[in-house]
Amino acid sequence: MRVVVVYKQESDHARAVSDYLRDFERVTGKQLETLDPEQKGSTGFCETYDIVEYPTVVALDNSGQIQNMWRGLPLPTINEVDYYV
């Protein structure tokens, strides 16, 4: 399984996401993958999974199929995301 947090690092929601990522790692001992949609090479991922709202948390299985997706704020609970990691 793979969980990706897509957010713009220079935005109003960046602080909430960075706090969430820190708390997730502290509670679970696991790190989540992050992706900035404005960085080179990330547009294909966003187009493939139709990500147009930020932040978006997407859980994928090993074959790349979407298992769950959370768009915008508030972010999902740590337990919800940990299930997919």
mmCIF file of C-alpha atoms in Angstrom:
data_model
loop_
_atom_site.group_PDB
_atom_site.id
_atom_site.type_symbol
_atom_site.label_atom_id
_atom_site.label_comp_id
_atom_site.label_asym_id
_atom_site.label_seq_id
_atom_site.Cartn_x
_atom_site.Cartn_y
_atom_site.Cartn_z
ATOM 1 C CA MET A 1 0.000 0.000 0.000
ATOM 2 C CA ARG A 2 1.024 3.572 -0.632
ATOM 3 C CA VAL A 3 -0.332 6.811 0.810
ATOM 4 C CA VAL A 4 0.517 10.117 -0.853
ATOM 5 C CA VAL A 5 -0.232 13.571 0.548
ATOM 6 C CA VAL A 6 -0.518 16.092 -2.287
ATOM 7 C CA TYR A 7 -0.257 19.709 -1.204
ATOM 8 C CA LYS A 8 1.308 22.994 -2.205
ATOM 9 C CA GLN A 9 4.180 23.833 0.099
ATOM 10 C CA GLU A 10 3.651 27.569 -0.396
ATOM 11 C CA SER A 11 -0.020 27.824 0.582
ATOM 12 C CA ASP A 12 -2.419 28.564 3.406
ATOM 13 C CA HIS A 13 -2.867 24.872 4.213
ATOM 14 C CA ALA A 14 0.857 23.999 4.282
ATOM 15 C CA ARG A 15 1.166 24.503 8.048
ATOM 16 C CA ALA A 16 -1.780 22.213 8.785
ATOM 17 C CA VAL A 17 -0.314 19.514 6.527
ATOM 18 C CA SER A 18 3.198 19.753 7.983
ATOM 19 C CA ASP A 19 1.749 19.487 11.508
ATOM 20 C CA TYR A 20 -0.306 16.464 10.417
ATOM 21 C CA LEU A 21 2.740 14.769 8.857
ATOM 22 C CA ARG A 22 4.787 15.367 12.011
ATOM 23 C CA ASP A 23 2.012 14.044 14.262
ATOM 24 C CA PHE A 24 1.456 11.015 12.006
ATOM 25 C CA GLU A 25 5.125 10.064 12.220
ATOM 26 C CA ARG A 26 5.229 10.630 15.983
ATOM 27 C CA VAL A 27 2.145 8.476 16.629
ATOM 28 C CA THR A 28 2.726 5.670 14.110
ATOM 29 C CA GLY A 29 6.484 5.723 13.541
ATOM 30 C CA LYS A 30 5.802 5.817 9.782
ATOM 31 C CA GLN A 31 6.369 8.555 7.216
ATOM 32 C CA LEU A 32 3.901 9.502 4.509
ATOM 33 C CA GLU A 33 4.965 10.260 0.962
ATOM 34 C CA THR A 34 4.401 13.889 -0.071
ATOM 35 C CA LEU A 35 4.023 15.482 -3.468
ATOM 36 C CA ASP A 36 3.931 19.142 -4.470
ATOM 37 C CA PRO A 37 1.719 19.495 -7.576
ATOM 38 C CA GLU A 38 3.786 22.451 -8.751
ATOM 39 C CA GLN A 39 7.053 20.491 -8.892
ATOM 40 C CA LYS A 40 8.327 19.092 -12.160
ATOM 41 C CA GLY A 41 7.094 15.560 -12.818
ATOM 42 C CA SER A 42 4.138 15.615 -10.443
ATOM 43 C CA THR A 43 1.477 16.747 -12.925
ATOM 44 C CA GLY A 44 1.149 13.228 -14.346
ATOM 45 C CA PHE A 45 0.316 11.806 -10.917
ATOM 46 C CA CYS A 46 -2.283 14.521 -10.310
ATOM 47 C CA GLU A 47 -3.860 14.004 -13.738
ATOM 48 C CA THR A 48 -3.944 10.225 -13.350
ATOM 49 C CA TYR A 49 -5.827 10.401 -10.048
ATOM 50 C CA ASP A 50 -7.832 13.564 -10.888
ATOM 51 C CA ILE A 51 -6.374 15.585 -8.027
ATOM 52 C CA VAL A 52 -7.412 19.221 -8.327
ATOM 53 C CA GLU A 53 -8.023 20.173 -4.700
ATOM 54 C CA TYR A 54 -5.295 20.567 -2.107
ATOM 55 C CA PRO A 55 -4.481 19.070 0.257
ATOM 56 C CA THR A 56 -5.483 15.623 -0.969
ATOM 57 C CA VAL A 57 -4.542 12.363 0.716
ATOM 58 C CA VAL A 58 -4.765 9.346 -1.582
ATOM 59 C CA ALA A 59 -4.353 5.711 -0.551
ATOM 60 C CA LEU A 60 -3.301 3.344 -3.335
ATOM 61 C CA ASP A 61 -2.894 -0.418 -3.424
ATOM 62 C CA ASN A 62 0.245 -2.045 -4.833
ATOM 63 C CA SER A 63 -1.149 -1.949 -8.379
ATOM 64 C CA GLY A 64 -1.981 1.776 -8.200
ATOM 65 C CA GLN A 65 -5.735 1.437 -7.691
ATOM 66 C CA ILE A 66 -7.328 4.042 -5.431
ATOM 67 C CA GLN A 67 -8.435 2.585 -2.108
ATOM 68 C CA ASN A 68 -9.522 5.866 -0.535
ATOM 69 C CA MET A 69 -9.166 9.590 -1.104
ATOM 70 C CA TRP A 70 -9.650 12.546 1.216
ATOM 71 C CA ARG A 71 -9.844 16.011 -0.333
ATOM 72 C CA GLY A 72 -9.353 19.343 1.381
ATOM 73 C CA LEU A 73 -9.477 20.201 5.035
ATOM 74 C CA PRO A 74 -10.014 18.838 7.598
ATOM 75 C CA LEU A 75 -7.457 16.108 7.049
ATOM 76 C CA PRO A 76 -8.457 12.521 7.891
ATOM 77 C CA THR A 77 -7.695 11.063 11.277
ATOM 78 C CA ILE A 78 -4.342 9.402 11.796
ATOM 79 C CA ASN A 79 -6.051 6.042 12.377
ATOM 80 C CA GLU A 80 -7.923 6.267 9.058
ATOM 81 C CA VAL A 81 -4.699 6.800 7.117
ATOM 82 C CA ASP A 82 -2.617 4.379 9.176
ATOM 83 C CA TYR A 83 -4.929 1.566 8.066
ATOM 84 C CA TYR A 84 -3.618 1.996 4.497
ATOM 85 C CA VAL A 85 0.084 2.421 5.286
#
